[in-house]
Amino acid sequence: MGYVLAVLNQKGGVGKTTTAVSLSASLAQEGYKTLLIDADPQCNASVSLGLNDTNQEGTLYNLLLDDEKEFDNNKYIVKTCYDNYHIILGSEVLYALDIIFSTKSRREFILRDRIQNYRNYYDFIIMDGPPNLGTLSVNIMTASDSILIPLKADFLSLQGVAVLLDSYHKMKTYLNPNLYLNGVLLNMYNISTNLSKEVEDNILFNLKELVYKTKIPQNIKIAESPSHKQPVIYYDPKCIGSIKYKEFTQEFLERLHNKKLKG
Ligand SMILES: Nc1ncnc2c1ncn2[C@@H]1O[C@H](COP(=O)(O)OP(=O)(O)O)[C@@H](O)[C@H]1O
Ligand SMILES: [Mg+2]
């Protein structure tokens, strides 16, 4: 059974897309069958991989509105140019989901039900979330096994995490009791500033071992890679950003392994 991870934080610009793309590309490179779902109307993940056809018929939006009982799973899968690595494209119209779903029954579970079959084929399904906690985020959280929170190492980002954790607890209570927190990944970490260290100390104090040991530094190659339509681990495999994202992938896999052993 495939494992579904949501990369979530309602704050924009914290590294959700960068992390979703880098982790999924890295898992695929490790040989795991991986599906990235671009669940953000900004479509940054799709565009980062050079897949700009986000107003086509086969996007996540169409998948969510596909009412066929036996819908064709393959219709929505786009192959990337890397082995084991597929994507479901985002769509600008995902903006309208709050309105479109407002009259649907069981609207919180539509994504969960639509992606159920994909779990049989993929080892990992990684979802890149939008910068808000609306209908799409609720659907992402009911569809997922766990949440990974990228945290930008600045003061205001900490505030946002409290809101996100509150939303996570509500989701767990009312809609998805099996959901758990995979962890927090510090991003744009700058070893030479007190601010990064302060943010790290604060989040470590509150969330302890949930915080990943690996920290992603600020790295220009990470920022350049989307315009070259490649995950950073392919754009410049030797840069510090790639090394750290690969290190993070190993820590992520270890964490899952340990969780499985503990049950
Ligand atoms: N560690 C990093 N070093 C340098 N630039 C980064 C890093 N992480 C993200 N960025 C850049 O910061 C911007 C916001 O990141 P992004 O992943 O799109 O955030 P989000 O999806 O949370 O809005 C993007 O331009 C991205 O390339
Ligand atoms: Mg994004």
XYZ file of C-alpha atoms and ligand atoms in Angstrom:
291
model
C 0.000 0.000 0.000
C 1.419 3.379 -1.002
C 2.120 6.020 1.593
C 0.504 9.439 1.195
C 2.312 12.511 2.506
C 0.969 16.069 2.482
C 3.482 18.897 2.358
C 1.507 21.625 4.083
C 1.848 25.108 5.521
C -0.754 27.801 4.920
C 2.016 30.377 4.665
C 3.359 30.973 1.155
C 7.042 31.008 0.298
C 8.204 28.617 3.023
C 9.389 25.841 0.704
C 6.373 23.541 0.281
C 6.782 23.190 -3.472
C 10.570 22.988 -3.294
C 10.298 20.249 -0.664
C 7.494 18.322 -2.404
C 9.408 18.352 -5.705
C 12.827 17.588 -4.188
C 11.586 14.803 -1.917
C 9.468 13.147 -4.602
C 12.268 13.354 -7.193
C 14.717 11.963 -4.689
C 12.424 9.058 -3.693
C 11.956 8.229 -7.382
C 15.728 8.350 -7.857
C 16.042 5.851 -4.998
C 13.852 3.487 -7.017
C 10.492 4.073 -5.337
C 7.479 4.446 -7.600
C 6.489 8.003 -6.821
C 3.520 10.192 -7.684
C 3.648 13.931 -7.066
C 0.245 15.644 -6.856
C 0.242 19.360 -7.534
C -2.606 20.429 -5.249
C -2.085 24.163 -5.526
C -3.894 26.499 -7.975
C -0.570 28.276 -8.482
C 0.680 25.093 -10.188
C 4.264 25.812 -9.123
C 5.180 22.127 -8.854
C 3.957 21.370 -12.389
C 5.738 24.419 -13.784
C 8.945 23.571 -11.881
C 9.062 20.308 -13.821
C 8.451 22.071 -17.129
C 4.852 20.830 -17.345
C 2.866 23.927 -18.149
C -0.261 22.390 -19.653
C -2.198 23.100 -16.501
C -5.386 24.167 -18.280
C -5.768 20.794 -19.987
C -8.437 18.174 -19.264
C -6.279 15.836 -17.261
C -5.449 17.885 -14.161
C -6.202 17.355 -10.494
C -9.245 19.592 -10.939
C -10.717 17.246 -13.546
C -9.885 14.224 -11.420
C -11.764 15.743 -8.484
C -14.822 16.427 -10.635
C -14.765 13.098 -12.464
C -18.053 11.473 -11.471
C -17.519 8.254 -13.419
C -17.804 5.261 -11.104
C -14.986 3.440 -12.872
C -12.881 6.366 -13.944
C -9.697 5.808 -15.843
C -6.831 6.356 -13.392
C -4.283 6.647 -16.163
C -6.060 9.611 -17.713
C -4.670 11.909 -15.025
C -1.117 10.631 -14.795
C 1.643 12.549 -16.568
C 5.057 10.951 -16.888
C 8.067 13.117 -16.121
C 11.364 12.548 -17.908
C 12.693 10.667 -14.865
C 12.190 6.968 -14.063
C 9.539 6.049 -11.470
C 8.373 9.647 -11.318
C 4.830 10.647 -12.299
C 2.744 13.708 -11.579
C -0.892 14.777 -11.463
C -0.867 18.350 -12.717
C -2.287 21.302 -10.856
C -4.850 23.662 -12.338
C -5.606 27.348 -11.864
C -9.298 26.459 -11.488
C -8.568 24.732 -8.199
C -9.155 28.241 -6.835
C -12.883 27.638 -7.314
C -13.027 24.424 -5.329
C -14.475 26.055 -2.201
C -17.494 27.141 -4.221
C -17.836 24.087 -6.449
C -17.660 21.641 -3.558
C -19.917 23.684 -1.280
C -23.064 21.781 -2.297
C -21.493 18.327 -2.568
C -22.106 15.748 0.092
C -19.036 14.277 1.805
C -17.000 16.999 0.132
C -14.131 16.539 2.595
C -13.434 13.035 1.270
C -13.482 13.515 -2.501
C -9.710 13.588 -2.970
C -9.229 10.646 -0.603
C -11.671 8.494 -2.580
C -10.293 9.565 -5.970
C -6.680 8.701 -5.165
C -7.394 5.433 -3.322
C -6.545 3.293 -6.368
C -3.234 5.035 -6.891
C -2.059 3.660 -3.554
C -1.977 0.196 -5.124
C 0.530 1.277 -7.745
C 2.787 3.856 -6.094
C 5.097 3.489 -3.110
C 4.797 7.178 -2.359
C 2.222 9.838 -3.167
C 3.484 13.305 -2.248
C 1.064 16.235 -2.294
C 2.131 19.853 -2.652
C -0.446 21.954 -0.799
C -1.830 25.481 -1.335
C -1.084 28.529 0.854
C -4.385 28.451 2.775
C -6.464 26.087 4.897
C -9.572 25.906 2.672
C -11.479 23.014 1.102
C -8.472 21.784 -0.864
C -6.289 21.573 2.265
C -9.049 19.764 4.149
C -9.279 17.278 1.277
C -5.507 16.870 1.316
C -5.560 16.135 5.053
C -8.335 13.537 4.828
C -6.494 11.855 1.938
C -3.106 11.689 3.678
C -1.354 9.405 6.120
C 0.771 12.212 7.478
C 1.793 15.844 7.200
C 5.223 17.293 6.626
C 5.580 20.971 7.519
C 8.337 22.970 5.871
C 9.199 25.872 8.139
C 11.045 28.916 6.920
C 13.562 29.937 9.535
C 12.098 33.350 10.330
C 10.099 34.657 13.272
C 6.677 35.128 11.659
C 6.674 31.589 10.306
C 6.471 30.241 13.853
C 3.111 31.911 14.355
C 1.723 30.104 11.335
C 2.751 26.700 12.667
C 0.513 27.073 15.735
C -2.495 27.660 13.464
C -1.549 24.710 11.270
C -1.147 22.411 14.277
C -4.544 23.469 15.549
C -6.070 22.648 12.183
C -4.253 19.280 12.176
C -5.685 18.403 15.613
C -9.194 19.283 14.446
C -8.751 17.163 11.318
C -7.608 14.249 13.436
C -10.566 14.607 15.805
C -13.300 15.055 13.230
C -12.233 13.762 9.837
C -9.121 11.567 9.768
C -8.190 9.864 13.052
C -5.274 8.075 11.373
C -3.543 11.282 10.323
C -0.279 12.011 12.087
C 2.502 14.568 11.962
C 5.482 13.282 10.063
C 7.644 16.216 11.038
C 8.895 19.725 10.549
C 11.649 20.542 8.082
C 13.578 23.766 8.624
C 14.188 25.514 5.326
C 16.243 28.520 4.216
C 18.290 27.971 7.329
C 21.245 30.307 7.709
C 23.881 29.016 10.127
C 25.406 32.445 10.473
C 22.326 34.225 11.820
C 20.950 34.238 15.367
C 17.454 34.374 13.920
C 17.697 30.926 12.317
C 19.029 29.509 15.570
C 16.247 31.176 17.589
C 13.554 29.762 15.311
C 15.191 26.345 15.536
C 15.390 26.457 19.354
C 11.780 27.538 19.602
C 10.437 24.801 17.326
C 12.684 22.175 18.968
C 11.374 23.193 22.385
C 7.774 22.775 21.217
C 7.958 19.842 18.834
C 11.140 18.060 19.960
C 12.003 14.979 17.895
C 9.375 15.866 15.296
C 11.875 18.395 13.943
C 14.124 16.858 11.314
C 17.847 16.881 12.090
C 18.553 17.789 8.487
C 18.105 21.483 7.777
C 17.858 22.896 4.251
C 20.138 25.923 3.884
C 19.518 28.941 1.753
C 21.020 27.910 -1.573
C 20.880 29.766 -4.873
C 20.814 26.521 -6.885
C 17.522 25.615 -5.209
C 16.064 28.953 -6.281
C 17.402 28.573 -9.845
C 16.233 25.018 -10.504
C 12.511 25.739 -11.275
C 13.439 28.065 -14.145
C 15.548 25.217 -15.544
C 12.524 22.914 -15.226
C 14.411 20.413 -13.124
C 14.349 19.277 -9.522
C 17.482 20.673 -7.859
C 18.879 17.147 -7.360
C 19.158 16.902 -11.167
C 19.903 20.549 -11.923
C 23.019 20.523 -9.750
C 23.440 17.183 -7.951
C 26.535 18.339 -6.076
C 25.273 21.635 -4.641
C 24.610 21.874 -0.919
C 20.834 22.111 -1.515
C 20.826 18.764 -3.344
C 23.080 17.119 -0.769
C 20.793 18.266 2.041
C 17.592 17.223 0.253
C 19.078 13.749 -0.317
C 20.113 13.612 3.333
C 16.593 14.638 4.294
C 15.141 11.880 2.074
C 17.212 9.292 3.949
C 16.083 10.687 7.302
C 12.478 10.635 6.044
C 12.791 6.964 5.020
C 14.395 6.051 8.364
C 11.616 7.815 10.205
C 8.979 5.811 8.311
C 10.879 2.605 8.936
C 11.091 3.299 12.685
C 7.427 4.215 12.818
C 6.536 0.918 11.140
C 8.605 -1.027 13.680
C 6.914 0.799 16.545
C 3.492 0.264 14.922
N 16.455 26.565 0.634
C 16.203 27.481 -0.291
N 17.191 28.303 -0.748
C 16.924 29.248 -1.691
N 15.739 29.449 -2.233
C 14.702 28.675 -1.815
C 14.882 27.655 -0.835
N 13.675 27.050 -0.623
C 12.799 27.667 -1.439
N 13.401 28.645 -2.150
C 12.764 29.561 -3.111
O 11.831 30.353 -2.375
C 10.634 30.531 -3.107
C 9.471 29.945 -2.328
O 9.621 28.540 -2.226
P 8.422 27.543 -2.551
O 8.946 26.160 -2.441
O 7.777 27.922 -3.832
O 7.463 27.873 -1.327
P 5.895 27.573 -1.138
O 5.547 26.435 -2.001
O 5.765 27.279 0.319
O 5.171 28.836 -1.510
C 10.849 29.865 -4.450
O 11.284 30.835 -5.362
C 11.952 28.844 -4.175
O 12.720 28.573 -5.325
Mg 4.065 26.249 -3.458
